[in-house]
Amino acid sequence: MGSTYRDYFAQLKAKVHEEPPQRVSELLGPDIQLGDVREKNEWDEGFIPGAVHVPKSYLEQWAEERLPDKNKTTILYCAGGVRSVMAADTLAKLGYRNVISLAGGFNRWKDSGFKWEKPETLSSEQAQRYSRHLLIPQVGEKGQQTLLRSKVLLIGAGGLGSPAAYYLAAAGVGTLGIVDSDVVDATNLQRQILHSTERLGEPKVDSAKQTLEALNPDVKVVGYRERLTSENIDRIIADYDVVIDGADNFPTRYLLNDASVKWNKPVVHGSIYRFEGQVTVFKPHEGPCYRCLFHQPPPPELAPSCAEAGVLGVLPGVIGTIQANEALKLLLGIGEPLVGRYLLFDALDATFREVKLRRDPKCPVCGEHPTITEYIDYEGFCASPGEWEAQHKLQGAAAAD
Ligand SMILES: [Zn+2]
């Protein structure tokens, strides 16, 4: 009996079907199962696209789950083509009908110039930073990677945008776009926690970028130091997954609404006035949009006065944080977002109420026969919409009911 390793391996090689990289690259396709039998640290350095990871040490246990069809052609590879020969023999014993080992393994595959990719894995710093997310099954490593790839656009780096952006950055949302044309003003600091006394007079987008990137270097902050207009909104919004609306004026609210319906982007809407806050999610074609509630901006004579509206400093913290929560749910696809639900918070009573909102079939933007098909740059509003929305919440809700 051949008792040396060399003899043993020669016997195996004689039994196992091997193919070089060129032939394997031709075979790969939907009818092929491809398994990488290397260890995790090797897999982490790169693998052949479409492969599943079945380390040789777990092959027997994992094969049925990861390479489920024993009648399909199964191709295995390792680093140099030795372990995959042994693994191929093992699979044949488990009943796999046609198993091929990649001759020369991943190394020859790579050297021959065929495609490979690196798996997305969290670095050890990221695994630490996001460890409390990794402990939640609904987020986990996959969810965290989703967040790191996600892009959220914040309209305004003010009262609502500050806490929302702060928490999204902490959570590891990879790209935060911030639209704000203002500079930091002393009256902002009572609630706009991204900014600080030493940054008075600096553009808010720059101040926000400093704070957020200091908190989490994984986050890329893209500042847009401009007002949203019909000219720039398509360019700005197109790239993002979710929009957080903390706008403080009617023209932006309506423009953003119309663009979000056009681009099919969910908008997490927040609104504050004195002690009252409101949050909802406008998800195009699933729930109502802003115009379902208020078809047009109020006529200037009915709009709230041009005086600045007062607000309790912590209120935007509560509402903006709920907006961040909704954005995370939308990005991760978990929970029940506030679609068609208007959440009202009264800071004095410390009560939450919820009002159902329905789509308006006559909505000029998302209704059955849209009448507004181009962007409108409304002019002549100096008032903040928060007061208007606070006064009209029930009419709006009733009209939609
Ligand atoms: Zn609508």
mmCIF file of C-alpha atoms and ligand atoms in Angstrom:
data_model
loop_
_atom_site.group_PDB
_atom_site.id
_atom_site.type_symbol
_atom_site.label_atom_id
_atom_site.label_comp_id
_atom_site.label_asym_id
_atom_site.label_seq_id
_atom_site.Cartn_x
_atom_site.Cartn_y
_atom_site.Cartn_z
ATOM 1 C CA MET A 1 0.000 0.000 0.000
ATOM 2 C CA GLY A 2 1.232 3.492 -0.794
ATOM 3 C CA SER A 3 1.425 4.967 2.642
ATOM 4 C CA THR A 4 3.163 8.284 2.062
ATOM 5 C CA TYR A 5 1.341 11.549 1.610
ATOM 6 C CA ARG A 6 2.794 11.789 -1.897
ATOM 7 C CA ASP A 7 1.235 8.462 -2.878
ATOM 8 C CA TYR A 8 -2.045 9.326 -1.258
ATOM 9 C CA PHE A 9 -2.259 12.618 -3.098
ATOM 10 C CA ALA A 10 -1.261 11.034 -6.418
ATOM 11 C CA GLN A 11 -4.131 8.596 -6.044
ATOM 12 C CA LEU A 12 -6.566 11.389 -5.273
ATOM 13 C CA LYS A 13 -5.397 13.439 -8.218
ATOM 14 C CA ALA A 14 -5.953 10.508 -10.490
ATOM 15 C CA LYS A 15 -9.575 10.311 -9.330
ATOM 16 C CA VAL A 16 -10.434 14.019 -9.250
ATOM 17 C CA HIS A 17 -11.395 16.018 -12.301
ATOM 18 C CA GLU A 18 -9.196 19.130 -12.575
ATOM 19 C CA GLU A 19 -9.470 22.057 -14.941
ATOM 20 C CA PRO A 20 -7.195 25.066 -15.503
ATOM 21 C CA PRO A 21 -8.376 28.666 -14.901
ATOM 22 C CA GLN A 22 -9.226 29.290 -18.568
ATOM 23 C CA ARG A 23 -11.605 26.322 -18.724
ATOM 24 C CA VAL A 24 -13.145 27.148 -15.326
ATOM 25 C CA SER A 25 -13.782 30.733 -16.407
ATOM 26 C CA GLU A 26 -15.674 29.388 -19.422
ATOM 27 C CA LEU A 27 -17.723 27.015 -17.298
ATOM 28 C CA LEU A 28 -18.791 29.524 -14.639
ATOM 29 C CA GLY A 29 -22.430 30.548 -14.851
ATOM 30 C CA PRO A 30 -25.818 30.010 -13.297
ATOM 31 C CA ASP A 31 -25.621 26.234 -13.677
ATOM 32 C CA ILE A 32 -22.419 25.957 -11.676
ATOM 33 C CA GLN A 33 -21.849 25.918 -7.925
ATOM 34 C CA LEU A 34 -18.519 27.459 -6.999
ATOM 35 C CA GLY A 35 -16.970 26.816 -3.593
ATOM 36 C CA ASP A 36 -13.898 28.349 -1.994
ATOM 37 C CA VAL A 37 -12.416 25.855 0.474
ATOM 38 C CA ARG A 38 -9.732 28.126 1.949
ATOM 39 C CA GLU A 39 -9.742 29.502 5.475
ATOM 40 C CA LYS A 40 -11.478 32.744 6.381
ATOM 41 C CA ASN A 41 -8.293 34.862 6.483
ATOM 42 C CA GLU A 42 -7.523 33.759 2.912
ATOM 43 C CA TRP A 43 -11.073 34.380 1.733
ATOM 44 C CA ASP A 44 -10.947 37.855 3.268
ATOM 45 C CA GLU A 45 -8.038 38.722 0.979
ATOM 46 C CA GLY A 46 -10.088 38.038 -2.132
ATOM 47 C CA PHE A 47 -12.189 35.368 -3.876
ATOM 48 C CA ILE A 48 -13.649 34.489 -7.258
ATOM 49 C CA PRO A 49 -16.956 36.324 -7.886
ATOM 50 C CA GLY A 50 -19.932 34.063 -7.305
ATOM 51 C CA ALA A 51 -18.088 31.713 -4.943
ATOM 52 C CA VAL A 52 -19.473 30.619 -1.602
ATOM 53 C CA HIS A 53 -17.135 30.134 1.307
ATOM 54 C CA VAL A 54 -16.910 26.484 2.455
ATOM 55 C CA PRO A 55 -13.620 26.206 4.334
ATOM 56 C CA LYS A 56 -12.206 22.708 4.079
ATOM 57 C CA SER A 57 -12.285 22.335 7.848
ATOM 58 C CA TYR A 58 -16.097 22.755 7.772
ATOM 59 C CA LEU A 59 -16.738 21.237 4.375
ATOM 60 C CA GLU A 60 -18.838 18.282 5.494
ATOM 61 C CA GLN A 61 -20.965 20.427 7.808
ATOM 62 C CA TRP A 62 -21.491 23.392 5.486
ATOM 63 C CA ALA A 63 -21.651 21.787 2.055
ATOM 64 C CA GLU A 64 -25.336 20.908 2.036
ATOM 65 C CA GLU A 65 -26.346 24.433 2.918
ATOM 66 C CA ARG A 66 -23.904 26.383 0.764
ATOM 67 C CA LEU A 67 -23.585 24.008 -2.190
ATOM 68 C CA PRO A 68 -27.125 22.676 -2.048
ATOM 69 C CA ASP A 69 -27.511 20.935 -5.432
ATOM 70 C CA LYS A 70 -25.606 17.685 -5.647
ATOM 71 C CA ASN A 71 -26.608 17.212 -9.283
ATOM 72 C CA LYS A 72 -25.095 20.497 -10.411
ATOM 73 C CA THR A 73 -21.501 20.766 -11.525
ATOM 74 C CA THR A 74 -19.562 21.959 -8.476
ATOM 75 C CA ILE A 75 -16.204 23.676 -8.866
ATOM 76 C CA LEU A 76 -13.906 23.981 -5.877
ATOM 77 C CA TYR A 77 -10.759 25.964 -5.450
ATOM 78 C CA CYS A 78 -8.177 26.666 -2.775
ATOM 79 C CA ALA A 79 -4.958 28.670 -2.898
ATOM 80 C CA GLY A 80 -2.768 26.304 -4.950
ATOM 81 C CA GLY A 81 -4.994 23.416 -5.994
ATOM 82 C CA VAL A 82 -4.113 20.841 -3.323
ATOM 83 C CA ARG A 83 -6.805 21.274 -0.683
ATOM 84 C CA SER A 84 -9.466 21.550 -3.373
ATOM 85 C CA VAL A 85 -8.499 18.122 -4.732
ATOM 86 C CA MET A 86 -9.043 16.618 -1.293
ATOM 87 C CA ALA A 87 -12.235 18.575 -0.858
ATOM 88 C CA ALA A 88 -13.493 17.405 -4.250
ATOM 89 C CA ASP A 89 -12.944 13.827 -3.161
ATOM 90 C CA THR A 90 -14.879 14.507 0.035
ATOM 91 C CA LEU A 91 -17.813 15.977 -1.877
ATOM 92 C CA ALA A 92 -17.857 13.019 -4.250
ATOM 93 C CA LYS A 93 -18.184 10.771 -1.202
ATOM 94 C CA LEU A 94 -21.080 12.937 -0.012
ATOM 95 C CA GLY A 95 -22.889 12.238 -3.274
ATOM 96 C CA TYR A 96 -21.944 15.218 -5.456
ATOM 97 C CA ARG A 97 -22.062 13.909 -9.025
ATOM 98 C CA ASN A 98 -19.678 16.212 -10.873
ATOM 99 C CA VAL A 99 -16.977 17.992 -8.902
ATOM 100 C CA ILE A 100 -14.109 19.885 -10.521
ATOM 101 C CA SER A 101 -11.013 21.220 -8.796
ATOM 102 C CA LEU A 102 -9.436 24.409 -10.105
ATOM 103 C CA ALA A 103 -5.869 23.455 -11.035
ATOM 104 C CA GLY A 104 -3.354 25.877 -9.572
ATOM 105 C CA GLY A 105 -6.087 27.351 -7.350
ATOM 106 C CA PHE A 106 -6.852 30.981 -6.681
ATOM 107 C CA ASN A 107 -3.196 31.974 -7.132
ATOM 108 C CA ARG A 108 -3.020 30.757 -10.705
ATOM 109 C CA TRP A 109 -6.492 32.192 -11.355
ATOM 110 C CA LYS A 110 -5.316 35.612 -10.198
ATOM 111 C CA ASP A 111 -1.983 35.380 -12.033
ATOM 112 C CA SER A 112 -3.834 34.508 -15.227
ATOM 113 C CA GLY A 113 -5.668 37.815 -14.955
ATOM 114 C CA PHE A 114 -9.157 36.495 -14.237
ATOM 115 C CA LYS A 115 -11.640 38.468 -12.179
ATOM 116 C CA TRP A 116 -11.627 38.330 -8.422
ATOM 117 C CA GLU A 117 -13.009 40.543 -5.686
ATOM 118 C CA LYS A 118 -12.417 41.395 -2.082
ATOM 119 C CA PRO A 119 -15.249 40.750 0.360
ATOM 120 C CA GLU A 120 -16.568 43.698 2.275
ATOM 121 C CA THR A 121 -15.623 43.110 5.845
ATOM 122 C CA LEU A 122 -15.594 45.496 8.733
ATOM 123 C CA SER A 123 -12.155 46.474 9.905
ATOM 124 C CA SER A 124 -11.358 45.659 13.521
ATOM 125 C CA GLU A 125 -11.847 49.359 14.376
ATOM 126 C CA GLN A 126 -15.266 49.268 12.733
ATOM 127 C CA ALA A 127 -16.188 46.024 14.468
ATOM 128 C CA GLN A 128 -15.475 47.799 17.766
ATOM 129 C CA ARG A 129 -17.129 51.087 16.876
ATOM 130 C CA TYR A 130 -20.330 49.425 15.711
ATOM 131 C CA SER A 131 -20.292 46.514 18.163
ATOM 132 C CA ARG A 132 -23.674 47.499 19.638
ATOM 133 C CA HIS A 133 -25.165 47.315 16.142
ATOM 134 C CA LEU A 134 -23.510 43.986 15.440
ATOM 135 C CA LEU A 135 -25.211 42.599 18.548
ATOM 136 C CA ILE A 136 -28.677 43.317 17.105
ATOM 137 C CA PRO A 137 -29.745 40.567 14.685
ATOM 138 C CA GLN A 138 -31.800 43.050 12.598
ATOM 139 C CA VAL A 139 -28.668 45.095 11.937
ATOM 140 C CA GLY A 140 -25.614 42.857 12.291
ATOM 141 C CA GLU A 141 -22.554 43.012 10.068
ATOM 142 C CA LYS A 142 -24.643 42.985 6.899
ATOM 143 C CA GLY A 143 -26.813 45.844 8.079
ATOM 144 C CA GLN A 144 -23.792 47.821 9.179
ATOM 145 C CA GLN A 145 -22.250 47.400 5.752
ATOM 146 C CA THR A 146 -25.519 48.582 4.236
ATOM 147 C CA LEU A 147 -25.363 51.692 6.415
ATOM 148 C CA LEU A 148 -21.743 52.335 5.459
ATOM 149 C CA ARG A 149 -22.736 52.208 1.792
ATOM 150 C CA SER A 150 -25.840 54.374 2.319
ATOM 151 C CA LYS A 151 -26.287 58.004 1.433
ATOM 152 C CA VAL A 152 -28.621 60.356 3.262
ATOM 153 C CA LEU A 153 -29.308 63.903 2.177
ATOM 154 C CA LEU A 154 -30.153 66.422 4.891
ATOM 155 C CA ILE A 155 -31.965 69.574 3.925
ATOM 156 C CA GLY A 156 -30.636 72.049 6.449
ATOM 157 C CA ALA A 157 -27.917 71.827 9.088
ATOM 158 C CA GLY A 158 -30.141 73.589 11.589
ATOM 159 C CA GLY A 159 -32.316 72.498 14.507
ATOM 160 C CA LEU A 160 -33.579 69.248 12.925
ATOM 161 C CA GLY A 161 -30.599 68.530 10.701
ATOM 162 C CA SER A 162 -28.155 68.775 13.607
ATOM 163 C CA PRO A 163 -29.357 65.874 15.765
ATOM 164 C CA ALA A 164 -30.375 63.834 12.714
ATOM 165 C CA ALA A 165 -26.956 64.164 11.094
ATOM 166 C CA TYR A 166 -25.185 63.629 14.406
ATOM 167 C CA TYR A 167 -26.859 60.277 15.036
ATOM 168 C CA LEU A 168 -26.620 59.124 11.435
ATOM 169 C CA ALA A 169 -22.901 59.852 11.478
ATOM 170 C CA ALA A 170 -22.508 57.995 14.768
ATOM 171 C CA ALA A 171 -24.437 55.058 13.293
ATOM 172 C CA GLY A 172 -22.010 54.869 10.390
ATOM 173 C CA VAL A 173 -24.153 56.064 7.495
ATOM 174 C CA GLY A 174 -21.322 56.381 4.989
ATOM 175 C CA THR A 175 -22.296 59.510 3.101
ATOM 176 C CA LEU A 176 -24.181 62.488 4.483
ATOM 177 C CA GLY A 177 -25.065 65.272 2.070
ATOM 178 C CA ILE A 178 -25.984 68.562 3.723
ATOM 179 C CA VAL A 179 -27.687 71.418 1.926
ATOM 180 C CA ASP A 180 -27.460 74.744 3.731
ATOM 181 C CA SER A 181 -26.543 78.186 2.486
ATOM 182 C CA ASP A 182 -26.374 79.900 5.898
ATOM 183 C CA VAL A 183 -23.539 80.748 8.236
ATOM 184 C CA VAL A 184 -23.553 79.955 11.950
ATOM 185 C CA ASP A 185 -25.365 82.671 13.868
ATOM 186 C CA ALA A 186 -25.488 83.231 17.626
ATOM 187 C CA THR A 187 -29.255 82.595 17.676
ATOM 188 C CA ASN A 188 -28.645 79.073 16.282
ATOM 189 C CA LEU A 189 -26.640 77.783 19.204
ATOM 190 C CA GLN A 190 -29.629 77.333 21.541
ATOM 191 C CA ARG A 191 -30.540 74.175 19.573
ATOM 192 C CA GLN A 192 -28.294 73.545 16.536
ATOM 193 C CA ILE A 193 -25.859 71.230 18.261
ATOM 194 C CA LEU A 194 -23.546 70.627 15.310
ATOM 195 C CA HIS A 195 -22.191 74.156 15.646
ATOM 196 C CA SER A 196 -20.273 75.947 18.341
ATOM 197 C CA THR A 197 -19.471 79.387 19.648
ATOM 198 C CA GLU A 198 -16.043 79.413 18.043
ATOM 199 C CA ARG A 199 -17.573 78.744 14.621
ATOM 200 C CA LEU A 200 -19.832 81.805 14.570
ATOM 201 C CA GLY A 201 -19.792 83.225 11.066
ATOM 202 C CA GLU A 202 -18.554 80.013 9.430
ATOM 203 C CA PRO A 203 -20.674 78.325 6.767
ATOM 204 C CA LYS A 204 -22.941 75.783 8.447
ATOM 205 C CA VAL A 205 -21.971 73.072 5.987
ATOM 206 C CA ASP A 206 -18.303 73.489 6.948
ATOM 207 C CA SER A 207 -19.068 73.538 10.641
ATOM 208 C CA ALA A 208 -21.260 70.441 10.284
ATOM 209 C CA LYS A 209 -18.555 68.630 8.334
ATOM 210 C CA GLN A 210 -15.965 69.316 11.051
ATOM 211 C CA THR A 211 -18.213 68.045 13.833
ATOM 212 C CA LEU A 212 -19.422 64.945 12.009
ATOM 213 C CA GLU A 213 -16.086 63.817 10.612
ATOM 214 C CA ALA A 214 -14.485 64.309 14.026
ATOM 215 C CA LEU A 215 -17.139 62.039 15.499
ATOM 216 C CA ASN A 216 -16.735 59.334 12.858
ATOM 217 C CA PRO A 217 -13.984 59.210 10.235
ATOM 218 C CA ASP A 218 -15.958 56.541 8.310
ATOM 219 C CA VAL A 219 -18.426 59.221 7.265
ATOM 220 C CA LYS A 220 -17.999 61.358 4.203
ATOM 221 C CA VAL A 221 -19.814 64.682 4.488
ATOM 222 C CA VAL A 222 -20.715 66.405 1.238
ATOM 223 C CA GLY A 223 -21.649 70.036 1.757
ATOM 224 C CA TYR A 224 -23.873 71.983 -0.619
ATOM 225 C CA ARG A 225 -23.618 75.620 0.327
ATOM 226 C CA GLU A 226 -26.596 76.652 -1.737
ATOM 227 C CA ARG A 227 -30.363 76.883 -1.551
ATOM 228 C CA LEU A 228 -32.350 74.202 -3.299
ATOM 229 C CA THR A 229 -33.792 75.508 -6.539
ATOM 230 C CA SER A 230 -35.437 73.993 -9.594
ATOM 231 C CA GLU A 231 -32.037 74.323 -11.248
ATOM 232 C CA ASN A 232 -29.926 72.341 -8.797
ATOM 233 C CA ILE A 233 -32.322 69.909 -7.114
ATOM 234 C CA ASP A 234 -32.023 67.096 -9.668
ATOM 235 C CA ARG A 235 -28.257 67.201 -9.484
ATOM 236 C CA ILE A 236 -28.271 67.140 -5.690
ATOM 237 C CA ILE A 237 -30.995 64.619 -4.901
ATOM 238 C CA ALA A 238 -30.284 61.954 -7.537
ATOM 239 C CA ASP A 239 -27.474 60.265 -5.651
ATOM 240 C CA TYR A 240 -29.163 59.748 -2.282
ATOM 241 C CA ASP A 241 -31.183 56.920 -0.773
ATOM 242 C CA VAL A 242 -33.208 58.884 1.785
ATOM 243 C CA VAL A 243 -33.815 62.596 2.358
ATOM 244 C CA ILE A 244 -34.300 64.213 5.756
ATOM 245 C CA ASP A 245 -36.281 67.386 5.468
ATOM 246 C CA GLY A 246 -35.476 69.976 8.058
ATOM 247 C CA ALA A 247 -36.250 72.855 5.720
ATOM 248 C CA ASP A 248 -37.336 76.086 7.274
ATOM 249 C CA ASN A 249 -39.178 77.557 4.287
ATOM 250 C CA PHE A 250 -42.090 76.797 2.001
ATOM 251 C CA PRO A 251 -40.325 76.994 -1.384
ATOM 252 C CA THR A 252 -37.857 74.277 -0.355
ATOM 253 C CA ARG A 253 -40.554 72.043 1.134
ATOM 254 C CA TYR A 254 -42.605 72.066 -2.049
ATOM 255 C CA LEU A 255 -39.650 71.773 -4.375
ATOM 256 C CA LEU A 256 -38.235 68.873 -2.380
ATOM 257 C CA ASN A 257 -41.614 67.149 -2.362
ATOM 258 C CA ASP A 258 -42.034 67.409 -6.110
ATOM 259 C CA ALA A 259 -38.486 66.218 -6.755
ATOM 260 C CA SER A 260 -38.799 63.306 -4.322
ATOM 261 C CA VAL A 261 -41.906 62.053 -6.127
ATOM 262 C CA LYS A 262 -40.115 62.389 -9.465
ATOM 263 C CA TRP A 263 -37.017 60.550 -8.213
ATOM 264 C CA ASN A 264 -38.918 58.143 -5.975
ATOM 265 C CA LYS A 265 -36.941 59.062 -2.850
ATOM 266 C CA PRO A 266 -38.449 58.706 0.615
ATOM 267 C CA VAL A 267 -38.484 61.949 2.588
ATOM 268 C CA VAL A 268 -38.465 61.956 6.371
ATOM 269 C CA HIS A 269 -40.337 65.106 7.170
ATOM 270 C CA GLY A 270 -39.969 67.006 10.425
ATOM 271 C CA SER A 271 -41.544 70.180 11.622
ATOM 272 C CA ILE A 272 -41.308 72.178 14.842
ATOM 273 C CA TYR A 273 -43.066 75.149 16.397
ATOM 274 C CA ARG A 274 -42.758 76.346 19.992
ATOM 275 C CA PHE A 275 -43.529 73.131 21.955
ATOM 276 C CA GLU A 276 -44.994 71.055 19.130
ATOM 277 C CA GLY A 277 -43.230 68.757 16.762
ATOM 278 C CA GLN A 278 -44.414 66.579 13.907
ATOM 279 C CA VAL A 279 -42.793 63.772 11.970
ATOM 280 C CA THR A 280 -43.899 61.639 9.061
ATOM 281 C CA VAL A 281 -42.390 59.754 6.140
ATOM 282 C CA PHE A 282 -43.432 60.685 2.630
ATOM 283 C CA LYS A 283 -42.712 57.570 0.614
ATOM 284 C CA PRO A 284 -43.677 58.211 -2.995
ATOM 285 C CA HIS A 285 -46.571 56.093 -4.266
ATOM 286 C CA GLU A 286 -46.815 54.143 -1.009
ATOM 287 C CA GLY A 287 -48.120 56.880 1.225
ATOM 288 C CA PRO A 288 -49.169 60.491 0.816
ATOM 289 C CA CYS A 289 -46.787 63.228 -0.237
ATOM 290 C CA TYR A 290 -46.637 66.742 1.215
ATOM 291 C CA ARG A 291 -48.939 68.037 -1.506
ATOM 292 C CA CYS A 292 -51.540 65.386 -0.658
ATOM 293 C CA LEU A 293 -51.880 67.305 2.625
ATOM 294 C CA PHE A 294 -51.318 70.851 1.418
ATOM 295 C CA HIS A 295 -51.839 71.111 -2.356
ATOM 296 C CA GLN A 296 -50.309 74.588 -2.528
ATOM 297 C CA PRO A 297 -48.378 76.817 -0.170
ATOM 298 C CA PRO A 298 -50.707 79.130 1.783
ATOM 299 C CA PRO A 299 -51.452 82.443 0.109
ATOM 300 C CA PRO A 300 -48.994 85.016 1.470
ATOM 301 C CA GLU A 301 -51.763 86.877 3.378
ATOM 302 C CA LEU A 302 -52.599 83.703 5.336
ATOM 303 C CA ALA A 303 -49.055 82.503 5.813
ATOM 304 C CA PRO A 304 -47.592 82.896 9.259
ATOM 305 C CA SER A 305 -45.981 86.196 9.974
ATOM 306 C CA CYS A 306 -42.473 86.935 8.883
ATOM 307 C CA ALA A 307 -41.304 87.165 12.463
ATOM 308 C CA GLU A 308 -39.046 84.287 13.505
ATOM 309 C CA ALA A 309 -40.942 81.478 15.178
ATOM 310 C CA GLY A 310 -39.926 80.498 18.681
ATOM 311 C CA VAL A 311 -38.999 76.955 19.578
ATOM 312 C CA LEU A 312 -37.958 75.198 22.748
ATOM 313 C CA GLY A 313 -34.299 74.316 22.287
ATOM 314 C CA VAL A 314 -34.650 70.603 22.950
ATOM 315 C CA LEU A 315 -37.690 70.102 20.702
ATOM 316 C CA PRO A 316 -35.741 69.783 17.437
ATOM 317 C CA GLY A 317 -33.543 67.306 19.306
ATOM 318 C CA VAL A 318 -36.562 65.064 19.909
ATOM 319 C CA ILE A 319 -37.971 65.430 16.401
ATOM 320 C CA GLY A 320 -34.651 65.296 14.547
ATOM 321 C CA THR A 321 -33.700 62.150 16.442
ATOM 322 C CA ILE A 322 -36.976 60.507 15.419
ATOM 323 C CA GLN A 323 -36.165 61.508 11.837
ATOM 324 C CA ALA A 324 -32.774 59.796 12.129
ATOM 325 C CA ASN A 325 -34.509 56.717 13.500
ATOM 326 C CA GLU A 326 -36.891 56.627 10.537
ATOM 327 C CA ALA A 327 -33.995 57.069 8.104
ATOM 328 C CA LEU A 328 -32.100 54.129 9.635
ATOM 329 C CA LYS A 329 -35.224 51.939 9.383
ATOM 330 C CA LEU A 330 -35.703 52.874 5.739
ATOM 331 C CA LEU A 331 -32.061 52.158 4.919
ATOM 332 C CA LEU A 332 -32.084 48.809 6.704
ATOM 333 C CA GLY A 333 -35.570 47.837 5.553
ATOM 334 C CA ILE A 334 -36.703 47.054 9.096
ATOM 335 C CA GLY A 335 -39.662 48.012 11.267
ATOM 336 C CA GLU A 336 -42.713 50.070 10.360
ATOM 337 C CA PRO A 337 -41.755 53.468 9.003
ATOM 338 C CA LEU A 338 -44.073 56.421 9.587
ATOM 339 C CA VAL A 339 -45.566 56.145 6.095
ATOM 340 C CA GLY A 340 -49.111 57.538 6.147
ATOM 341 C CA ARG A 341 -48.706 58.218 9.864
ATOM 342 C CA TYR A 342 -48.338 61.691 11.253
ATOM 343 C CA LEU A 343 -46.676 61.591 14.648
ATOM 344 C CA LEU A 344 -47.353 64.640 16.815
ATOM 345 C CA PHE A 345 -45.320 65.407 19.894
ATOM 346 C CA ASP A 346 -46.338 67.893 22.556
ATOM 347 C CA ALA A 347 -43.336 68.786 24.669
ATOM 348 C CA LEU A 348 -45.408 70.437 27.430
ATOM 349 C CA ASP A 349 -47.718 67.469 27.988
ATOM 350 C CA ALA A 350 -45.001 65.014 27.051
ATOM 351 C CA THR A 351 -47.493 63.190 24.839
ATOM 352 C CA PHE A 352 -47.338 61.612 21.421
ATOM 353 C CA ARG A 353 -50.383 61.312 19.183
ATOM 354 C CA GLU A 354 -50.670 59.685 15.809
ATOM 355 C CA VAL A 355 -52.965 60.711 12.955
ATOM 356 C CA LYS A 356 -53.517 58.567 9.887
ATOM 357 C CA LEU A 357 -52.788 60.193 6.557
ATOM 358 C CA ARG A 358 -54.015 58.943 3.209
ATOM 359 C CA ARG A 359 -52.984 59.685 -0.301
ATOM 360 C CA ASP A 360 -55.151 62.183 -2.125
ATOM 361 C CA PRO A 361 -56.135 60.848 -5.552
ATOM 362 C CA LYS A 362 -56.496 64.494 -6.590
ATOM 363 C CA CYS A 363 -52.963 65.355 -5.464
ATOM 364 C CA PRO A 364 -51.420 67.622 -8.084
ATOM 365 C CA VAL A 365 -48.139 65.693 -7.977
ATOM 366 C CA CYS A 366 -48.687 62.061 -6.958
ATOM 367 C CA GLY A 367 -52.418 61.825 -7.764
ATOM 368 C CA GLU A 368 -54.132 60.063 -10.655
ATOM 369 C CA HIS A 369 -53.931 63.075 -12.941
ATOM 370 C CA PRO A 370 -50.947 65.161 -11.910
ATOM 371 C CA THR A 371 -51.258 68.814 -12.853
ATOM 372 C CA ILE A 372 -47.843 69.866 -11.602
ATOM 373 C CA THR A 373 -45.261 68.254 -13.830
ATOM 374 C CA GLU A 374 -42.505 70.828 -13.643
ATOM 375 C CA TYR A 375 -40.680 72.296 -10.697
ATOM 376 C CA ILE A 376 -41.984 75.545 -9.263
ATOM 377 C CA ASP A 377 -39.763 78.064 -7.534
ATOM 378 C CA TYR A 378 -42.224 79.742 -5.176
ATOM 379 C CA GLU A 379 -41.318 83.245 -4.183
ATOM 380 C CA GLY A 380 -42.436 85.766 -1.635
ATOM 381 C CA PHE A 381 -42.357 83.618 1.483
ATOM 382 C CA CYS A 382 -40.353 84.690 4.429
ATOM 383 C CA ALA A 383 -42.261 82.589 6.929
ATOM 384 C CA SER A 384 -41.315 79.242 8.372
ATOM 385 C CA PRO A 385 -43.701 76.409 7.609
ATOM 386 C CA GLY A 386 -43.541 75.004 11.133
ATOM 387 C CA GLU A 387 -46.215 77.349 12.479
ATOM 388 C CA TRP A 388 -48.474 76.747 9.474
ATOM 389 C CA GLU A 389 -48.165 72.993 9.828
ATOM 390 C CA ALA A 390 -48.790 73.145 13.564
ATOM 391 C CA GLN A 391 -51.996 75.140 12.988
ATOM 392 C CA HIS A 392 -53.217 73.041 10.105
ATOM 393 C CA LYS A 393 -52.234 69.553 11.102
ATOM 394 C CA LEU A 394 -55.756 68.403 11.779
ATOM 395 C CA GLN A 395 -57.297 70.044 8.730
ATOM 396 C CA GLY A 396 -54.553 68.480 6.667
ATOM 397 C CA ALA A 397 -55.133 65.151 8.246
ATOM 398 C CA ALA A 398 -58.914 65.429 8.024
ATOM 399 C CA ALA A 399 -58.762 66.423 4.390
ATOM 400 C CA ALA A 400 -56.695 63.383 3.697
ATOM 401 C CA ASP A 401 -58.822 61.042 5.767
HETATM 402 ZN ZN ZN B 1 -49.344 63.576 -3.234
#
